[in-house]
Short mmCIF file of C-alpha atoms in Angstrom, two decimals:
data_model
loop_
_atom_site.label_atom_id
_atom_site.label_comp_id
_atom_site.label_asym_id
_atom_site.label_seq_id
_atom_site.Cartn_x
_atom_site.Cartn_y
_atom_site.Cartn_z
CA MET A 977 148.91 -56.95 -157.41
CA LEU A 978 149.10 -53.20 -156.95
CA CYS A 979 147.29 -53.54 -153.62
CA LEU A 980 150.03 -55.84 -152.34
CA GLU A 981 152.81 -53.71 -153.75
CA ILE A 982 151.53 -50.56 -152.05
CA TYR A 983 150.79 -52.40 -148.83
CA ASN A 984 154.36 -53.70 -148.67
CA LYS A 985 155.94 -50.22 -149.03
CA PRO A 986 155.93 -48.74 -145.52
CA THR A 987 157.12 -45.30 -146.65
CA ILE A 988 154.01 -44.59 -148.74
CA ASN A 989 151.49 -42.31 -147.04
CA TYR A 990 147.94 -43.64 -146.75
CA ARG A 991 149.02 -47.11 -147.81
CA ILE A 992 146.34 -48.85 -145.72
CA GLU A 993 143.59 -46.70 -147.22
CA THR A 994 144.92 -47.18 -150.75
CA SER A 995 145.34 -50.91 -150.24
CA ALA A 996 141.77 -51.16 -148.92
CA PHE A 997 140.40 -49.33 -151.98
CA LEU A 998 142.29 -51.60 -154.36
CA LEU A 999 141.47 -54.75 -152.39
CA CYS A 1000 137.75 -53.91 -152.42
CA ASN A 1001 137.84 -53.13 -156.12
CA ALA A 1002 139.54 -56.44 -156.89
CA TRP A 1003 137.05 -58.43 -154.79
CA GLU A 1004 134.10 -56.65 -156.39
CA LEU A 1005 135.33 -57.38 -159.91
CA MET A 1006 136.18 -60.97 -159.03
CA LEU A 1007 132.77 -61.66 -157.46
CA LYS A 1008 130.94 -60.05 -160.38
CA SER A 1009 132.98 -62.02 -162.89
CA HIS A 1010 132.20 -65.27 -161.13
CA TYR A 1011 128.52 -64.35 -160.87
CA VAL A 1012 128.38 -63.54 -164.59
CA LYS A 1013 129.94 -66.92 -165.44
CA GLN A 1014 127.30 -68.69 -163.34
CA ASN A 1015 124.21 -66.60 -164.15
CA GLY A 1016 124.86 -64.54 -167.28
CA GLU A 1017 125.90 -60.95 -167.82
CA LYS A 1018 122.55 -59.39 -166.97
CA SER A 1019 122.59 -60.98 -163.51
CA ILE A 1020 124.91 -58.34 -162.02
CA TYR A 1021 122.65 -55.41 -162.92
CA ARG A 1022 120.17 -54.16 -160.32
CA ASP A 1023 117.64 -53.01 -162.89
CA SER A 1024 117.40 -51.34 -166.27
CA ASP A 1025 119.23 -48.19 -165.10
CA GLY A 1026 122.57 -49.87 -165.89
CA LYS A 1027 123.87 -49.89 -162.31
CA THR A 1028 125.44 -53.06 -161.00
CA PHE A 1029 125.22 -54.51 -157.52
CA SER A 1030 127.62 -53.03 -154.97
CA LEU A 1031 130.49 -54.93 -153.39
CA GLU A 1032 128.45 -55.34 -150.20
CA GLN A 1033 125.53 -56.79 -152.15
CA MET A 1034 127.82 -59.21 -153.95
CA ILE A 1035 129.34 -60.31 -150.63
CA TYR A 1036 125.84 -60.99 -149.25
CA LYS A 1037 124.99 -63.00 -152.39
CA TYR A 1038 128.08 -65.21 -152.11
CA TYR A 1039 128.92 -65.77 -148.49
CA GLN A 1040 126.91 -67.11 -145.58
CA PRO A 1041 126.59 -64.89 -142.47
CA ASN A 1042 129.10 -66.97 -140.48
CA SER A 1043 131.74 -66.99 -143.24
CA PRO A 1044 135.10 -65.55 -142.10
CA ILE A 1045 135.65 -64.15 -145.60
CA ARG A 1046 132.34 -62.29 -145.42
CA LYS A 1047 133.13 -60.92 -141.97
CA ASN A 1048 136.62 -59.74 -142.97
CA LEU A 1049 135.52 -58.17 -146.25
CA LEU A 1050 132.59 -56.34 -144.69
CA TYR A 1051 134.85 -55.08 -141.92
CA ILE A 1052 137.34 -53.74 -144.45
CA VAL A 1053 134.56 -52.13 -146.50
CA GLU A 1054 132.83 -50.51 -143.53
CA ASN A 1055 135.77 -49.56 -141.34
CA ILE A 1056 138.56 -48.76 -143.74
CA ARG A 1057 137.29 -48.09 -147.26
CA ASN A 1058 134.12 -46.21 -146.39
CA LYS A 1059 135.69 -44.15 -143.61
CA SER A 1060 138.81 -43.42 -145.65
CA THR A 1061 136.70 -42.02 -148.44
CA HIS A 1062 135.70 -39.13 -146.19
CA LEU A 1063 138.36 -38.90 -143.49
CA ILE A 1064 142.10 -39.12 -143.01
CA ILE A 1065 142.73 -41.38 -140.04
CA ARG A 1066 146.37 -41.45 -139.04
CA GLU A 1067 145.96 -44.55 -136.87
CA HIS A 1068 144.95 -46.80 -139.78
CA ASP A 1069 148.44 -48.23 -140.19
CA LEU A 1070 148.58 -49.34 -136.57
CA LEU A 1071 145.02 -50.60 -136.37
CA TYR A 1072 144.52 -52.34 -139.68
CA THR A 1073 147.85 -53.74 -140.80
CA PRO A 1074 147.13 -57.10 -139.10
CA LEU A 1075 143.63 -57.27 -140.62
CA LEU A 1076 144.87 -56.74 -144.18
CA GLN A 1077 147.53 -59.38 -143.59
CA LYS A 1078 144.66 -61.86 -143.01
CA ALA A 1079 142.67 -60.86 -146.12
#
């Protein structure tokens, strides 16, 4: 819900980046929750080190390569979330507003 609220406030700086972070977090938690329901709690852990699968790994587990959901989520992860973690890109609002409207 917070992702949508921030996204819909055009005066907030870095709203696309923030929305992408929150959107990715929500998808990761949702996919893991669903996976746990199907396969048990231990199924989301990579190994005994206590680390869980990443969002990208969960996307690959759930969606076929030709799935539009998979393509959109991976695009958001790779081109908005991952780049925004390290850079400030002023053009994000212009470039990615239509993509987040599809997600």
